[in-house]
PDB file of C-alpha atoms in Angstrom:
ATOM      1  CA  MET L   1       6.034   7.519  13.976  1.00  0.00           C
ATOM      2  CA  LEU L   2       7.103   5.984  10.038  1.00  0.00           C
ATOM      3  CA  GLU L   3       3.615   2.913  10.264  1.00  0.00           C
ATOM      4  CA  ALA L   4       1.599   5.762  11.626  1.00  0.00           C
ATOM      5  CA  VAL L   5       1.830   8.083   8.732  1.00  0.00           C
ATOM      6  CA  HIS L   6       2.048   5.526   6.529  1.00  0.00           C
ATOM      7  CA  GLN L   7      -1.473   3.998   7.370  1.00  0.00           C
ATOM      8  CA  GLU L   8      -2.673   6.815   7.360  1.00  0.00           C
ATOM      9  CA  LEU L   9      -2.466   8.740   5.056  1.00  0.00           C
ATOM     10  CA  LEU L  10      -3.173   4.918   2.868  1.00  0.00           C
ATOM     11  CA  ALA L  11      -6.160   4.715   4.781  1.00  0.00           C
ATOM     12  CA  ARG L  12      -7.341   8.339   3.496  1.00  0.00           C
ATOM     13  CA  ARG L  13      -6.662   7.889   0.347  1.00  0.00           C
ATOM     14  CA  LEU L  14      -8.002   4.930  -0.148  1.00  0.00           C
ATOM     15  CA  ASP L  15     -11.347   5.776   0.570  1.00  0.00           C
ATOM     16  CA  GLU L  16     -11.341   8.948  -1.554  1.00  0.00           C
ATOM     17  CA  GLN L  17     -11.365   6.145  -4.426  1.00  0.00           C
ATOM     18  CA  ILE L  18     -13.872   4.159  -3.519  1.00  0.00           C
ATOM     19  CA  ALA L  19     -15.637   6.959  -2.825  1.00  0.00           C
ATOM     20  CA  ALA L  20     -15.221   8.359  -6.244  1.00  0.00           C
ATOM     21  CA  ARG L  21     -15.522   4.750  -7.747  1.00  0.00           C
ATOM     22  CA  PHE L  22     -18.304   3.176  -5.984  1.00  0.00           C
ATOM     23  CA  PRO L  23     -21.835   4.745  -4.867  1.00  0.00           C
ATOM     24  CA  VAL L  24     -22.055   5.328  -1.118  1.00  0.00           C
ATOM     25  CA  GLY L  25     -23.573   2.656   0.805  1.00  0.00           C
ATOM     26  CA  GLN L  26     -22.307   0.289  -0.868  1.00  0.00           C
ATOM     27  CA  ARG L  27     -20.148  -3.071   0.602  1.00  0.00           C
ATOM     28  CA  LEU L  28     -17.759  -3.678  -1.210  1.00  0.00           C
ATOM     29  CA  ARG L  29     -15.306  -7.882  -1.896  1.00  0.00           C
ATOM     30  CA  ILE L  30     -11.945  -6.688  -0.501  1.00  0.00           C
ATOM     31  CA  LEU L  31      -8.911  -8.677  -1.036  1.00  0.00           C
ATOM     32  CA  ASP L  32      -6.095  -7.144   0.961  1.00  0.00           C
ATOM     33  CA  VAL L  33      -2.294  -9.436  -0.399  1.00  0.00           C
ATOM     34  CA  GLY L  34      -0.008  -9.391   1.757  1.00  0.00           C
ATOM     35  CA  MET L  35      -2.555  -7.817   4.796  1.00  0.00           C
ATOM     36  CA  GLY L  36       0.867  -7.758   7.686  1.00  0.00           C
ATOM     37  CA  ARG L  37      -1.420  -7.364  10.680  1.00  0.00           C
ATOM     38  CA  GLY L  38      -4.184  -6.246   9.330  1.00  0.00           C
ATOM     39  CA  VAL L  39      -4.280  -2.579  10.052  1.00  0.00           C
ATOM     40  CA  GLN L  40      -6.155  -1.864   6.685  1.00  0.00           C
ATOM     41  CA  THR L  41      -8.278  -4.799   6.866  1.00  0.00           C
ATOM     42  CA  LEU L  42      -9.811  -4.553   9.956  1.00  0.00           C
ATOM     43  CA  ARG L  43     -10.324  -1.143   9.982  1.00  0.00           C
ATOM     44  CA  LEU L  44     -11.972  -1.765   5.466  1.00  0.00           C
ATOM     45  CA  ALA L  45     -14.432  -4.570   8.602  1.00  0.00           C
ATOM     46  CA  ARG L  46     -15.174  -1.442  10.503  1.00  0.00           C
ATOM     47  CA  ALA L  47     -16.729   0.499   8.034  1.00  0.00           C
ATOM     48  CA  GLY L  48     -19.013  -2.398   7.218  1.00  0.00           C
ATOM     49  CA  HIS L  49     -17.175  -4.216   3.644  1.00  0.00           C
ATOM     50  CA  GLU L  50     -16.425  -7.535   3.768  1.00  0.00           C
ATOM     51  CA  VAL L  51     -12.378  -8.870   3.792  1.00  0.00           C
ATOM     52  CA  THR L  52     -10.485 -11.078   2.080  1.00  0.00           C
ATOM     53  CA  GLY L  53      -6.631 -10.885   4.989  1.00  0.00           C
ATOM     54  CA  LEU L  54      -4.469 -12.550   2.605  1.00  0.00           C
ATOM     55  CA  GLU L  55      -0.264 -13.442   3.484  1.00  0.00           C
ATOM     56  CA  SER L  56       2.229 -15.979   3.758  1.00  0.00           C
ATOM     57  CA  ASP L  57       4.019 -14.984   7.300  1.00  0.00           C
ATOM     58  CA  PRO L  58       2.413 -17.761   9.744  1.00  0.00           C
ATOM     59  CA  THR L  59       2.667 -15.530  12.389  1.00  0.00           C
ATOM     60  CA  LEU L  60       1.221 -12.196  10.713  1.00  0.00           C
ATOM     61  CA  VAL L  61      -1.661 -13.741  10.578  1.00  0.00           C
ATOM     62  CA  GLY L  62      -1.914 -14.830  13.884  1.00  0.00           C
ATOM     63  CA  ALA L  63      -1.734 -11.496  15.162  1.00  0.00           C
ATOM     64  CA  ALA L  64      -4.954 -10.939  12.241  1.00  0.00           C
ATOM     65  CA  GLN L  65      -6.341 -13.036  14.051  1.00  0.00           C
ATOM     66  CA  GLU L  66      -6.335 -11.330  18.140  1.00  0.00           C
ATOM     67  CA  ALA L  67      -7.136  -8.534  16.331  1.00  0.00           C
ATOM     68  CA  LEU L  68      -9.737 -10.216  15.104  1.00  0.00           C
ATOM     69  CA  ALA L  69     -11.113 -11.624  17.820  1.00  0.00           C
ATOM     70  CA  THR L  70     -11.113  -8.324  20.519  1.00  0.00           C
ATOM     71  CA  GLU L  71     -13.609  -6.948  16.949  1.00  0.00           C
ATOM     72  CA  PRO L  72     -17.568  -7.075  17.788  1.00  0.00           C
ATOM     73  CA  GLU L  73     -19.162 -10.198  16.288  1.00  0.00           C
ATOM     74  CA  GLY L  74     -20.237  -8.478  13.103  1.00  0.00           C
ATOM     75  CA  ILE L  75     -17.111  -7.032  12.386  1.00  0.00           C
ATOM     76  CA  ARG L  76     -16.064 -10.162  13.087  1.00  0.00           C
ATOM     77  CA  GLU L  77     -18.030 -12.241  10.066  1.00  0.00           C
ATOM     78  CA  ARG L  78     -17.419  -9.778   7.013  1.00  0.00           C
ATOM     79  CA  VAL L  79     -13.887 -10.954   7.631  1.00  0.00           C
ATOM     80  CA  ARG L  80     -11.757 -13.998   6.361  1.00  0.00           C
ATOM     81  CA  LEU L  81      -8.135 -14.752   7.117  1.00  0.00           C
ATOM     82  CA  VAL L  82      -6.838 -16.847   4.300  1.00  0.00           C
ATOM     83  CA  GLU L  83      -3.005 -18.297   4.756  1.00  0.00           C
ATOM     84  CA  GLY L  84      -1.603 -17.912   1.011  1.00  0.00           C
ATOM     85  CA  ASP L  85       1.729 -16.429  -2.064  1.00  0.00           C
ATOM     86  CA  CYS L  86       0.546 -13.179  -2.907  1.00  0.00           C
ATOM     87  CA  ARG L  87       1.215 -15.600  -6.698  1.00  0.00           C
ATOM     88  CA  ASP L  88      -0.933 -17.594  -5.826  1.00  0.00           C
ATOM     89  CA  THR L  89      -4.110 -14.951  -6.128  1.00  0.00           C
ATOM     90  CA  GLY L  90      -5.273 -17.426  -8.685  1.00  0.00           C
ATOM     91  CA  VAL L  91      -4.927 -20.552  -6.321  1.00  0.00           C
ATOM     92  CA  HIS L  92      -6.907 -19.535  -3.661  1.00  0.00           C
ATOM     93  CA  PHE L  93     -10.064 -16.905  -5.054  1.00  0.00           C
ATOM     94  CA  LEU L  94     -11.590 -16.733  -8.205  1.00  0.00           C
ATOM     95  CA  PRO L  95     -10.822 -13.516 -10.983  1.00  0.00           C
ATOM     96  CA  GLY L  96     -13.662 -11.321 -10.733  1.00  0.00           C
ATOM     97  CA  ALA L  97     -14.493 -11.832  -7.055  1.00  0.00           C
ATOM     98  CA  PHE L  98     -13.295  -8.088  -5.621  1.00  0.00           C
ATOM     99  CA  ASP L  99     -14.383  -4.999  -5.740  1.00  0.00           C
ATOM    100  CA  VAL L 100     -10.600  -3.760  -4.447  1.00  0.00           C
ATOM    101  CA  VAL L 101      -8.069  -5.512  -4.086  1.00  0.00           C
ATOM    102  CA  LEU L 102      -4.105  -4.121  -1.417  1.00  0.00           C
ATOM    103  CA  CYS L 103      -0.846  -4.680  -2.689  1.00  0.00           C
ATOM    104  CA  HIS L 104       0.092  -2.664   0.666  1.00  0.00           C
ATOM    105  CA  ARG L 105       3.626  -2.733  -0.016  1.00  0.00           C
ATOM    106  CA  VAL L 106       4.525  -6.755  -0.906  1.00  0.00           C
ATOM    107  CA  LEU L 107       6.297  -6.144  -4.315  1.00  0.00           C
ATOM    108  CA  MET L 108       8.723  -4.212  -1.565  1.00  0.00           C
ATOM    109  CA  GLU L 109       9.894  -7.113   0.121  1.00  0.00           C
ATOM    110  CA  SER L 110       9.123  -9.356  -2.737  1.00  0.00           C
ATOM    111  CA  GLN L 111      12.451 -10.661  -4.391  1.00  0.00           C
ATOM    112  CA  GLU L 112      11.736 -10.542  -8.033  1.00  0.00           C
ATOM    113  CA  GLN L 113      13.051  -8.378  -9.970  1.00  0.00           C
ATOM    114  CA  ASP L 114       9.687  -8.070 -12.716  1.00  0.00           C
ATOM    115  CA  PRO L 115       6.537  -8.311 -10.927  1.00  0.00           C
ATOM    116  CA  ASP L 116       3.677  -8.412 -14.121  1.00  0.00           C
ATOM    117  CA  ALA L 117       2.779 -11.755 -13.554  1.00  0.00           C
ATOM    118  CA  THR L 118       2.064 -10.687 -10.083  1.00  0.00           C
ATOM    119  CA  LEU L 119       0.844  -7.814 -10.050  1.00  0.00           C
ATOM    120  CA  ALA L 120      -1.310  -9.340 -13.408  1.00  0.00           C
ATOM    121  CA  GLY L 121      -3.318 -12.665 -11.205  1.00  0.00           C
ATOM    122  CA  MET L 122      -3.762  -9.613  -8.336  1.00  0.00           C
ATOM    123  CA  ALA L 123      -5.176  -7.332 -12.004  1.00  0.00           C
ATOM    124  CA  ARG L 124      -7.566 -10.880 -12.537  1.00  0.00           C
ATOM    125  CA  MET L 125      -8.987 -11.138  -9.162  1.00  0.00           C
ATOM    126  CA  LEU L 126     -10.953  -7.340  -9.849  1.00  0.00           C
ATOM    127  CA  ALA L 127     -14.847  -7.212 -11.002  1.00  0.00           C
ATOM    128  CA  PRO L 128     -15.580  -4.657 -13.679  1.00  0.00           C
ATOM    129  CA  ARG L 129     -14.741  -1.092 -12.772  1.00  0.00           C
ATOM    130  CA  GLY L 130     -12.964  -2.568  -9.759  1.00  0.00           C
ATOM    131  CA  LEU L 131      -9.544  -0.788  -7.856  1.00  0.00           C
ATOM    132  CA  LEU L 132      -5.836  -2.107  -7.241  1.00  0.00           C
ATOM    133  CA  SER L 133      -4.563   0.318  -5.254  1.00  0.00           C
ATOM    134  CA  LEU L 134      -0.563  -0.377  -5.373  1.00  0.00           C
ATOM    135  CA  LEU L 135       2.299   0.940  -2.172  1.00  0.00           C
ATOM    136  CA  VAL L 136       5.206   0.008  -3.267  1.00  0.00           C
ATOM    137  CA  ARG L 137       9.127   1.802  -2.584  1.00  0.00           C
ATOM    138  CA  ASN L 138      10.149   4.783  -4.407  1.00  0.00           C
ATOM    139  CA  ALA L 139      13.389   3.664  -6.575  1.00  0.00           C
ATOM    140  CA  ASP L 140      13.664   7.502  -7.990  1.00  0.00           C
ATOM    141  CA  ALA L 141      14.238   7.818  -4.111  1.00  0.00           C
ATOM    142  CA  LEU L 142      17.160   6.007  -2.664  1.00  0.00           C
ATOM    143  CA  ALA L 143      19.806   7.810  -2.416  1.00  0.00           C
ATOM    144  CA  LEU L 144      17.654  10.541  -0.436  1.00  0.00           C
ATOM    145  CA  GLY L 145      18.095   9.046   3.352  1.00  0.00           C
ATOM    146  CA  PRO L 146      21.382   8.122   3.019  1.00  0.00           C
ATOM    147  CA  GLY L 147      22.469  11.727   1.601  1.00  0.00           C
ATOM    148  CA  LEU L 148      20.142  13.023   4.317  1.00  0.00           C
ATOM    149  CA  ALA L 149      22.309  11.633   6.588  1.00  0.00           C
ATOM    150  CA  GLY L 150      25.628  12.077   5.245  1.00  0.00           C
ATOM    151  CA  ASP L 151      26.442   8.959   3.767  1.00  0.00           C
ATOM    152  CA  TRP L 152      27.538  10.399   0.131  1.00  0.00           C
ATOM    153  CA  ASP L 153      28.804   6.556  -0.463  1.00  0.00           C
ATOM    154  CA  GLY L 154      25.346   4.978  -0.605  1.00  0.00           C
ATOM    155  CA  ALA L 155      23.426   7.768  -1.885  1.00  0.00           C
ATOM    156  CA  LEU L 156      26.025   6.968  -5.098  1.00  0.00           C
ATOM    157  CA  ALA L 157      25.646   3.663  -4.889  1.00  0.00           C
ATOM    158  CA  ALA L 158      21.481   3.950  -5.300  1.00  0.00           C
ATOM    159  CA  LEU L 159      22.155   6.842  -7.900  1.00  0.00           C
ATOM    160  CA  ASP L 160      24.321   4.228  -9.089  1.00  0.00           C
ATOM    161  CA  ALA L 161      22.251   1.166  -9.458  1.00  0.00           C
ATOM    162  CA  ASP L 162      19.340  -0.220  -8.187  1.00  0.00           C
ATOM    163  CA  PRO L 163      18.438  -1.652  -5.312  1.00  0.00           C
ATOM    164  CA  GLY L 164      19.463   0.698  -3.435  1.00  0.00           C
ATOM    165  CA  THR L 165      20.135   0.274   0.939  1.00  0.00           C
ATOM    166  CA  ASP L 166      17.696   1.185   3.784  1.00  0.00           C
ATOM    167  CA  ARG L 167      19.071   3.781   6.051  1.00  0.00           C
ATOM    168  CA  ARG L 168      20.637  -0.177   8.569  1.00  0.00           C
ATOM    169  CA  GLY L 169      22.074  -0.454   4.625  1.00  0.00           C
ATOM    170  CA  ALA L 170      20.034  -3.785   4.229  1.00  0.00           C
ATOM    171  CA  SER L 171      19.369  -4.042   0.298  1.00  0.00           C
ATOM    172  CA  VAL L 172      16.056  -2.729  -0.528  1.00  0.00           C
ATOM    173  CA  ARG L 173      13.908  -3.030  -3.690  1.00  0.00           C
ATOM    174  CA  ALA L 174      12.195  -0.219  -4.985  1.00  0.00           C
ATOM    175  CA  ASP L 175      10.008   0.604  -8.519  1.00  0.00           C
ATOM    176  CA  ARG L 176       9.976   3.051 -11.042  1.00  0.00           C
ATOM    177  CA  LEU L 177       6.355   5.527 -11.235  1.00  0.00           C
ATOM    178  CA  GLU L 178       7.043   5.035 -15.328  1.00  0.00           C
ATOM    179  CA  ALA L 179       7.379   1.883 -14.830  1.00  0.00           C
ATOM    180  CA  LEU L 180       5.145   0.177 -12.708  1.00  0.00           C
ATOM    181  CA  THR L 181       2.257   2.644 -14.957  1.00  0.00           C
ATOM    182  CA  ALA L 182       3.677   1.509 -18.079  1.00  0.00           C
ATOM    183  CA  THR L 183       2.658  -2.410 -16.023  1.00  0.00           C
ATOM    184  CA  LEU L 184      -1.004  -1.662 -14.894  1.00  0.00           C
ATOM    185  CA  ALA L 185      -1.684  -0.205 -18.901  1.00  0.00           C
ATOM    186  CA  GLY L 186      -0.722  -3.943 -19.540  1.00  0.00           C
ATOM    187  CA  ILE L 187      -2.443  -5.713 -17.029  1.00  0.00           C
ATOM    188  CA  ALA L 188      -6.017  -3.788 -17.641  1.00  0.00           C
ATOM    189  CA  ALA L 189      -6.017  -1.553 -14.658  1.00  0.00           C
ATOM    190  CA  PRO L 190      -4.172   1.453 -16.111  1.00  0.00           C
ATOM    191  CA  LEU L 191      -3.078   4.427 -13.900  1.00  0.00           C
ATOM    192  CA  HIS L 192      -5.460   6.235 -11.691  1.00  0.00           C
ATOM    193  CA  ALA L 193      -4.393   7.971  -9.981  1.00  0.00           C
ATOM    194  CA  TRP L 194      -0.853   8.688  -7.667  1.00  0.00           C
ATOM    195  CA  TYR L 195       0.399   9.380  -3.786  1.00  0.00           C
ATOM    196  CA  GLY L 196       3.575  10.391  -2.107  1.00  0.00           C
ATOM    197  CA  VAL L 197       3.954   8.665   0.827  1.00  0.00           C
ATOM    198  CA  ARG L 198       6.314  10.218   3.755  1.00  0.00           C
ATOM    199  CA  VAL L 199       7.980  12.594   1.804  1.00  0.00           C
ATOM    200  CA  PHE L 200       8.882  14.104   5.530  1.00  0.00           C
ATOM    201  CA  THR L 201       9.238  11.474   7.627  1.00  0.00           C
ATOM    202  CA  GLY L 202      10.429   8.759   5.072  1.00  0.00           C
ATOM    203  CA  TRP L 203      13.915   9.492   5.444  1.00  0.00           C
ATOM    204  CA  GLY L 204      15.925   9.798   9.101  1.00  0.00           C
ATOM    205  CA  ALA L 205      15.881   7.562  12.212  1.00  0.00           C
ATOM    206  CA  ASP L 206      12.577   6.232  13.509  1.00  0.00           C
ATOM    207  CA  ALA L 207      10.367   8.682  16.172  1.00  0.00           C
ATOM    208  CA  PRO L 208       8.257   8.563  18.832  1.00  0.00           C
ATOM    209  CA  VAL L 209       4.382   9.568  17.623  1.00  0.00           C
ATOM    210  CA  PRO L 210       4.247  13.363  18.533  1.00  0.00           C
ATOM    211  CA  ASP L 211       1.381  15.064  20.088  1.00  0.00           C
ATOM    212  CA  GLU L 212      -2.344  15.069  18.666  1.00  0.00           C
ATOM    213  CA  GLY L 213      -2.406  18.534  17.233  1.00  0.00           C
ATOM    214  CA  THR L 214       1.951  17.684  16.251  1.00  0.00           C
ATOM    215  CA  LEU L 215       0.710  15.126  14.810  1.00  0.00           C
ATOM    216  CA  GLU L 216      -2.241  16.626  12.299  1.00  0.00           C
ATOM    217  CA  ARG L 217       0.348  19.094  11.802  1.00  0.00           C
ATOM    218  CA  LEU L 218       2.784  16.371  10.395  1.00  0.00           C
ATOM    219  CA  LEU L 219      -0.261  14.768   8.559  1.00  0.00           C
ATOM    220  CA  ALA L 220      -1.875  18.589   6.844  1.00  0.00           C
ATOM    221  CA  ALA L 221       1.489  18.622   5.566  1.00  0.00           C
ATOM    222  CA  GLU L 222       2.572  14.953   4.229  1.00  0.00           C
ATOM    223  CA  ASP L 223      -0.726  14.142   2.791  1.00  0.00           C
ATOM    224  CA  ARG L 224      -0.321  17.505   0.607  1.00  0.00           C
ATOM    225  CA  ALA L 225       3.005  16.973  -0.341  1.00  0.00           C
ATOM    226  CA  GLY L 226       1.591  13.914  -1.517  1.00  0.00           C
ATOM    227  CA  ARG L 227      -0.631  15.039  -3.428  1.00  0.00           C
ATOM    228  CA  THR L 228       1.442  17.758  -4.737  1.00  0.00           C
ATOM    229  CA  ASP L 229       4.489  18.764  -7.796  1.00  0.00           C
ATOM    230  CA  PRO L 230       7.954  17.471  -7.245  1.00  0.00           C
ATOM    231  CA  TYR L 231       7.467  16.928  -3.587  1.00  0.00           C
ATOM    232  CA  ARG L 232       5.679  13.632  -4.136  1.00  0.00           C
ATOM    233  CA  ARG L 233       8.192  11.731  -6.832  1.00  0.00           C
ATOM    234  CA  VAL L 234      10.484  12.239  -4.472  1.00  0.00           C
ATOM    235  CA  ALA L 235       8.946  10.639  -1.654  1.00  0.00           C
ATOM    236  CA  ALA L 236      10.141   7.485   0.310  1.00  0.00           C
ATOM    237  CA  LEU L 237       7.037   5.260  -0.761  1.00  0.00           C
ATOM    238  CA  LEU L 238       5.026   5.818  -3.834  1.00  0.00           C
ATOM    239  CA  HIS L 239       0.613   4.971  -3.977  1.00  0.00           C
ATOM    240  CA  LEU L 240      -0.316   4.060  -7.307  1.00  0.00           C
ATOM    241  CA  CYS L 241      -3.996   2.948  -7.480  1.00  0.00           C
ATOM    242  CA  GLY L 242      -4.776   1.558 -10.445  1.00  0.00           C
ATOM    243  CA  ALA L 243      -8.992   0.737 -11.910  1.00  0.00           C
ATOM    244  CA  ARG L 244     -11.233  -0.699 -14.250  1.00  0.00           C
ATOM    245  CA  ASP L 245     -13.062   1.132 -16.321  1.00  0.00           C
ATOM    246  CA  SER L 246     -15.089  -2.375 -17.208  1.00  0.00           C
TER     247      SER L 246
END
């Protein structure tokens, strides 16, 4: 369920930002860095945009190719899949080549302690007035998972230092809103809007997707909390949108 919830919340907020920033009906050039299985890549292509997916894991590239193969020809023609590292955007693409760049979960899975250079490379891909969309793990909420599960040693460890641990005890990488705000300002894509993702559903063991009515109420609650302080500040994930003004 967690995957379904955060993908739907990302889609809603991303569509909202795109609608506010670009003319209705404009076919955008979109780069999805770390596309995974291509969920957002295919969704945006279905909406009429030209989308390039960049992914370093060949298994995930293969899964995205299989999913793409089931789409109508018109959608397939709008998608390009590239196997490559997120740190090498400048190797694969020209500066200013995209109106929107997505970087969802890439930093969560990276071992880099300083993501500034990677994010700067992505920002260079943005055209004037371009939009950079980030999804990261919230470092200010790492203690909530173990704390709500009654794991007091885990909660204390998460309060004491970064990185924290996930609910399986594995080390995780996380970022703070303030640090990323400073990074986005420094790479000429200052923070334009931010949201919490999975305020209520990010903490326990994953659960099956509920029935449609329950899922809609869950999403409504998550969407509202993810836009409202103080709730969004303790979400499991943060969705940040940086915008290039010129």
